[in-house]
XYZ file of N, CA and C in Angstrom:
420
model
N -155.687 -35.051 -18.517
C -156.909 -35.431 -17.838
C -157.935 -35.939 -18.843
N -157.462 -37.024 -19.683
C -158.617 -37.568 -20.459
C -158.975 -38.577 -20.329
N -158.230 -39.363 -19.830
C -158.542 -40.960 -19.448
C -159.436 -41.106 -17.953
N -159.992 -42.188 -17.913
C -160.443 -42.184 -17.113
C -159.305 -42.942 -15.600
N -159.957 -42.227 -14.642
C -158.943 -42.190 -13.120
C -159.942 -42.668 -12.033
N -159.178 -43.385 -11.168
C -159.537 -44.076 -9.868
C -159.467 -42.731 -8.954
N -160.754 -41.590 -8.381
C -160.979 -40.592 -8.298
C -162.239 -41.050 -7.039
N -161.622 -39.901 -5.733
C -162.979 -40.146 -5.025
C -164.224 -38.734 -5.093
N -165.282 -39.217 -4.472
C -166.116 -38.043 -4.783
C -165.882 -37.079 -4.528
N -164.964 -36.927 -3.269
C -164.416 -35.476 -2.274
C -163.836 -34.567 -3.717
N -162.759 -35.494 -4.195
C -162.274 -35.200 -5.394
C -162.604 -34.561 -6.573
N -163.400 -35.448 -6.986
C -164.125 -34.909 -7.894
C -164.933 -33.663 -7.845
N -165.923 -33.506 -6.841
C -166.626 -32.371 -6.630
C -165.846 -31.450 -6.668
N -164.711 -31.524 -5.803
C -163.876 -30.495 -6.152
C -163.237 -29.635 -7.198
N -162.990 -30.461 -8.267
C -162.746 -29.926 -9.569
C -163.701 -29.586 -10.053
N -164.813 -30.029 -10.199
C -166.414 -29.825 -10.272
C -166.321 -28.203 -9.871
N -166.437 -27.811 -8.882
C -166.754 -26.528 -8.462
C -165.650 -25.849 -8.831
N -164.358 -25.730 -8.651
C -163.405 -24.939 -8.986
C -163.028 -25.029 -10.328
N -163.146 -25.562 -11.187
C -162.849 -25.539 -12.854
C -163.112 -24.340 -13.438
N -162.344 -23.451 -13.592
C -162.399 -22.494 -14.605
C -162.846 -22.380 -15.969
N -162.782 -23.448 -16.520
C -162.668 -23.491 -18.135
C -164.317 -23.705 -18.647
N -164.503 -23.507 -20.134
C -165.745 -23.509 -20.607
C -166.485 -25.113 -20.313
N -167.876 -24.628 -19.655
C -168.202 -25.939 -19.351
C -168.950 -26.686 -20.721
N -168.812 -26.016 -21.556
C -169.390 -27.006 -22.660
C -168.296 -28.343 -23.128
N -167.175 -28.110 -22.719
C -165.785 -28.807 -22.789
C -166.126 -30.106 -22.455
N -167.024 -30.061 -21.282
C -167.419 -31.094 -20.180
C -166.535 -31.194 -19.555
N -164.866 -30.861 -19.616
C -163.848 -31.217 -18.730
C -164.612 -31.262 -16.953
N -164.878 -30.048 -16.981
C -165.553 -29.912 -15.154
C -166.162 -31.401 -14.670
N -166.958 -31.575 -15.845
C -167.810 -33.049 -14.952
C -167.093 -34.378 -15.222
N -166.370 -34.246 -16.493
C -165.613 -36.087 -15.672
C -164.926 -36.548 -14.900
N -164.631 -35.606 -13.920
C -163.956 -36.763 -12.665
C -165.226 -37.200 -11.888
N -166.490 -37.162 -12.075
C -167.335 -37.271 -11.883
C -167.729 -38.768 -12.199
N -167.694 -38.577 -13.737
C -168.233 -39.556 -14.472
C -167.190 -40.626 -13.665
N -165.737 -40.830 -13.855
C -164.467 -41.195 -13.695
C -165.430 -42.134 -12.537
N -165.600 -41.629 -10.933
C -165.995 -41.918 -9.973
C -167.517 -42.393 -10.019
N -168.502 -42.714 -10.933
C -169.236 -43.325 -10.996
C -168.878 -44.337 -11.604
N -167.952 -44.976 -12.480
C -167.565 -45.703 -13.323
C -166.613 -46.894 -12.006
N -165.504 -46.344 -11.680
C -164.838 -46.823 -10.878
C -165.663 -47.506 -9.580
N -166.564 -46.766 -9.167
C -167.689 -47.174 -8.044
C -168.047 -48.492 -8.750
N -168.945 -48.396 -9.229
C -169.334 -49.808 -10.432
C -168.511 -50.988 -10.173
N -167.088 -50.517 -10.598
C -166.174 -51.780 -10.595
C -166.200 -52.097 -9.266
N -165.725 -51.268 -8.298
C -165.140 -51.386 -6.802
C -166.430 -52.117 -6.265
N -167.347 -50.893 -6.311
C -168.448 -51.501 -4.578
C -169.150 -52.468 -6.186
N -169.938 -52.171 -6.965
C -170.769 -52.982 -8.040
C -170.853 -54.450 -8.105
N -169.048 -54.716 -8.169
C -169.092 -55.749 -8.968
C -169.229 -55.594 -10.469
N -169.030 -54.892 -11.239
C -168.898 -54.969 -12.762
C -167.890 -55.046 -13.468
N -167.397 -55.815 -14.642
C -166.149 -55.946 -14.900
C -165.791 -54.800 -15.284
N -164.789 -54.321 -15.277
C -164.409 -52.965 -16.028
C -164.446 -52.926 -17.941
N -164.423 -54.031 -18.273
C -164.806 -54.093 -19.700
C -166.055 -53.963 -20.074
N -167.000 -53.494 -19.247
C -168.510 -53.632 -19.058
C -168.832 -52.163 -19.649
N -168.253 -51.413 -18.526
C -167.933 -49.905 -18.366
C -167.097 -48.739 -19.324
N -168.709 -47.879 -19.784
C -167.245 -46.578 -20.344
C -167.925 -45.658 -19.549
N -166.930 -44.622 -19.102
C -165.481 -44.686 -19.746
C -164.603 -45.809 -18.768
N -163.713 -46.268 -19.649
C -163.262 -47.859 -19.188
C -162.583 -47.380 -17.853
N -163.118 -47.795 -16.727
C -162.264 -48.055 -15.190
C -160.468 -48.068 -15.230
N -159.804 -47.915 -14.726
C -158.559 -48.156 -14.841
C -158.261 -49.210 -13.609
N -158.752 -50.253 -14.036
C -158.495 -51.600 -13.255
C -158.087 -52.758 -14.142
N -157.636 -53.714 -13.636
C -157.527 -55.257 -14.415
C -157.857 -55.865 -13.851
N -158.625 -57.254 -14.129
C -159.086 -58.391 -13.159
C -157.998 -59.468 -13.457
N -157.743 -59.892 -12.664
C -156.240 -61.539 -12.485
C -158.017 -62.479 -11.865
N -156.986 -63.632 -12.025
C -157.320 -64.961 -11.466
C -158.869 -65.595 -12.341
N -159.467 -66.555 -11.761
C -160.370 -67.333 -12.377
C -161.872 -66.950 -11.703
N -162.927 -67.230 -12.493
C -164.205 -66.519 -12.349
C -164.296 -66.784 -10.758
N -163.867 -67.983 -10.344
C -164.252 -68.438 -8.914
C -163.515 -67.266 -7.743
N -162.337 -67.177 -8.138
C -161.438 -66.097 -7.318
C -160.856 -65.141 -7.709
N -161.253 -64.117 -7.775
C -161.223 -62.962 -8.858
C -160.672 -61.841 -8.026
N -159.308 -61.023 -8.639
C -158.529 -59.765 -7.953
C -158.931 -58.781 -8.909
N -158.976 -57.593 -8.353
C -158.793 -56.316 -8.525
C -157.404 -55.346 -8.783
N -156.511 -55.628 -9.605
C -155.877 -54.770 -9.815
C -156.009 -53.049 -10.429
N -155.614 -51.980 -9.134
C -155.294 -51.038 -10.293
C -154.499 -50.564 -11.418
N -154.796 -50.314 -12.382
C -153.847 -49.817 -13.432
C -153.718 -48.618 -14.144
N -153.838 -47.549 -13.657
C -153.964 -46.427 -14.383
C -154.221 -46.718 -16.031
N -152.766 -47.062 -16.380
C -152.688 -47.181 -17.732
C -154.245 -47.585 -18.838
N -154.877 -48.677 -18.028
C -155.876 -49.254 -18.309
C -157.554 -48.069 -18.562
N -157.765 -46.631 -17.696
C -158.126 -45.772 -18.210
C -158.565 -45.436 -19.545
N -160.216 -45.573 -19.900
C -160.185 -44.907 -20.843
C -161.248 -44.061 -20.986
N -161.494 -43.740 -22.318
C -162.306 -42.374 -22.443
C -163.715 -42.542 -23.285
N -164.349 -41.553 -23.527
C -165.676 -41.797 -24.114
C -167.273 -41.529 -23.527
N -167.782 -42.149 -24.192
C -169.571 -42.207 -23.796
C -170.250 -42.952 -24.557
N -171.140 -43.608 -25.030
C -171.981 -44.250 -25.267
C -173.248 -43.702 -26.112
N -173.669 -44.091 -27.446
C -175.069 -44.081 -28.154
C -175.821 -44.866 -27.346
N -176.833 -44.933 -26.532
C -178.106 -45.820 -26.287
C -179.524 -45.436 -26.889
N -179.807 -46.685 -27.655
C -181.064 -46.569 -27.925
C -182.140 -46.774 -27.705
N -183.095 -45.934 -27.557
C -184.297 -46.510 -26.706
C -185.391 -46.293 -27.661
N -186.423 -46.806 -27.835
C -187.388 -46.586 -29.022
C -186.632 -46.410 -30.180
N -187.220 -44.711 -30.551
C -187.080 -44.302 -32.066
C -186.063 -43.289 -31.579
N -184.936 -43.341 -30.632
C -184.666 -42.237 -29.967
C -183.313 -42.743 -29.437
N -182.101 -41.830 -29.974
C -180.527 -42.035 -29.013
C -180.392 -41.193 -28.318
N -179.137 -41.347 -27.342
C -179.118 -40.248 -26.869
C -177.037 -40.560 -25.853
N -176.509 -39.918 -26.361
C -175.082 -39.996 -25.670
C -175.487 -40.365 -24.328
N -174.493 -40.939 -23.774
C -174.758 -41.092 -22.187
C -173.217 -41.357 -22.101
N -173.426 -40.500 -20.775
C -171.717 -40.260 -19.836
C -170.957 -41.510 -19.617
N -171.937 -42.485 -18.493
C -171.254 -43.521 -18.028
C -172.865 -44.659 -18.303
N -171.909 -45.860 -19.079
C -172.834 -46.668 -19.323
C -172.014 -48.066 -18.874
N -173.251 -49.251 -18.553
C -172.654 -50.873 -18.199
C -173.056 -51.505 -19.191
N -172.148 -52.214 -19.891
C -172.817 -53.121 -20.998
C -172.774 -54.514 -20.991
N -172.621 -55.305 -19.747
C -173.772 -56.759 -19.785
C -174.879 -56.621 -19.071
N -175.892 -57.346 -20.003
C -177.159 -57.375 -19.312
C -177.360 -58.132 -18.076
N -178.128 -58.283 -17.388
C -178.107 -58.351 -15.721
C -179.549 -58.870 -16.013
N -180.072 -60.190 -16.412
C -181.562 -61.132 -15.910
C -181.367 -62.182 -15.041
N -180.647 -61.507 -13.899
C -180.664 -62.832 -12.837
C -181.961 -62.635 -11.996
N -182.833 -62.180 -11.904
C -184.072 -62.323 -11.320
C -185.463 -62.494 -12.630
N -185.129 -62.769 -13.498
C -185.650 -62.942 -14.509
C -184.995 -63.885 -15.223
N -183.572 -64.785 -15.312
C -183.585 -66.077 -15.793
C -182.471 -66.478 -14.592
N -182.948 -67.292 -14.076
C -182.153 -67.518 -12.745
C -180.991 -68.631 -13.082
N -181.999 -69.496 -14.322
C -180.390 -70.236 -14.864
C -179.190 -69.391 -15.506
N -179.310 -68.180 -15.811
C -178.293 -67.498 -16.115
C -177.602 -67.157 -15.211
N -177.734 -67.083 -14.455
C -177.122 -66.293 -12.762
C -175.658 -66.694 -13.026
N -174.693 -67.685 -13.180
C -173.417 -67.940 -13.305
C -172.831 -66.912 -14.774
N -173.215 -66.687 -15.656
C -173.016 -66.055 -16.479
C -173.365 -64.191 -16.053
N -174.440 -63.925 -15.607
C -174.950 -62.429 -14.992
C -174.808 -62.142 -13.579
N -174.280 -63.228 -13.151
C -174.024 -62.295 -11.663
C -172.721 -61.741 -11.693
N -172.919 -60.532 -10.051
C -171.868 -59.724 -10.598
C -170.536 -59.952 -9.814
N -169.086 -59.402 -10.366
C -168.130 -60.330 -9.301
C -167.927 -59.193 -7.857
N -167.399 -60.667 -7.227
C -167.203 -60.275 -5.905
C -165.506 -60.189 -5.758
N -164.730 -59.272 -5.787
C -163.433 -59.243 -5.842
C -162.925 -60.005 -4.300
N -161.398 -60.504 -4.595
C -160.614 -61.432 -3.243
C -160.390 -60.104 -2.594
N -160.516 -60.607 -1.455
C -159.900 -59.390 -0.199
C -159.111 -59.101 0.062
N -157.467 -60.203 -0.899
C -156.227 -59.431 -0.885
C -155.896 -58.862 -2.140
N -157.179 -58.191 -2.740
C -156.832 -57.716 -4.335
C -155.836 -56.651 -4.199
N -154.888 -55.841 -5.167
C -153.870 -55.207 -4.739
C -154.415 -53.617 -4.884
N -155.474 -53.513 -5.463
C -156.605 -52.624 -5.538
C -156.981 -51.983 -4.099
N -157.310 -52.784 -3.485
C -157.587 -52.494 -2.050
C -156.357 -51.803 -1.020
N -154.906 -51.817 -1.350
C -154.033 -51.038 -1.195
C -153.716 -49.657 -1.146
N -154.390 -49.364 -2.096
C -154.025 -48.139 -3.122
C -154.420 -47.351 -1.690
N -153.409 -45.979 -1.931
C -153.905 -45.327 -0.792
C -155.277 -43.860 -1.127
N -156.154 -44.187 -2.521
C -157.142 -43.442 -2.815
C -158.222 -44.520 -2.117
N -158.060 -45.781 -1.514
C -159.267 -46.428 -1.112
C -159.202 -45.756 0.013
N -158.222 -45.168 1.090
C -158.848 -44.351 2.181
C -159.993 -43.147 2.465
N -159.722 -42.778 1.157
C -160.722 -41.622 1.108
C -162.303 -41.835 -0.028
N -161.767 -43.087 0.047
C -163.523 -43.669 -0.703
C -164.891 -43.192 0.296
N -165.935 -43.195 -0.229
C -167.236 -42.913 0.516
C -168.331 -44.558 0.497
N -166.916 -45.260 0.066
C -167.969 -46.677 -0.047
C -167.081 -48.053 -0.219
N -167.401 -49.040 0.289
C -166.374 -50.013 0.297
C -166.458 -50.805 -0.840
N -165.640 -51.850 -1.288
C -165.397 -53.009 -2.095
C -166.317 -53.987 -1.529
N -166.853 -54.288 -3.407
C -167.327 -55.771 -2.750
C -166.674 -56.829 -2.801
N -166.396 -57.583 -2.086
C -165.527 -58.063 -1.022
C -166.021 -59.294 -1.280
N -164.992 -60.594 -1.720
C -166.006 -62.245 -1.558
C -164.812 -62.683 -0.119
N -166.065 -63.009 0.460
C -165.498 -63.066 2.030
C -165.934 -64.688 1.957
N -165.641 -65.256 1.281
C -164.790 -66.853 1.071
C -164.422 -66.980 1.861
């Protein structure tokens, strides 16, 4: 259980509350993290290379028509230094492209976020039944 997993919240909470082990481990809270990360990709729109701990997805096809594959394998692990002032601070789950599409609107093709195809093979998986939130969806 170190990589990161395509995990729904039902899920997660669950291990959340029943975890035995020392919580300084953090083990208890990343299927947590796991499912904020994965959310991102799914409903977001964010590439999964954006994201740690890295999503266990792959994107196929061209910026215009873009799939969602899952991949376990693709899972990974970690957290993030962010700096703010004179001041870091670890953080669980972080996105790392910047997002000024309402602040440089000619960037918008470069910062907007994707809209996955609706026959991505992602959308299969039988953990999207028990999601609490849908895919964003380019309904092309």
């Amino acid at each position: 259980m170190n990589s990161c997993e395509w995990t729904s919240l039902r899920s997660a909470l669950a291990h959340f509350v029943r975890y035995r082990g020392k919580t300084q481990s953090q083990q208890h809270i990343r299927p947590i993290h796991w499912y904020v990360a994965s959310r991102l990709v799914v409903e977001g729109g964010f590439h999964p290379d954006e994201i740690v701990p890295r999503p266990p997805f792959r994107v196929r096809g061209s910026r215009s028509r873009q799939a969602l594959v899952h991949d376990p394998a693709l899972g990974g692990t970690g957290e993030r230094t962010v700096y703010g002032g004179l001041k870091t601070k670890d953080v669980d789950v972080v996105v790392t492209d910047q997002r000024f599409v309402y602040g440089a609107p000619d960037l918008r093709h470069v910062t907007a976020r994707n809209e996955w195809a609706n026959d991505s093979s992602a959308f299969s998986a039988a953990v999207l039944n028990d999601l609490d939130y849908g895919p964003r969806i380019d309904d092309r």
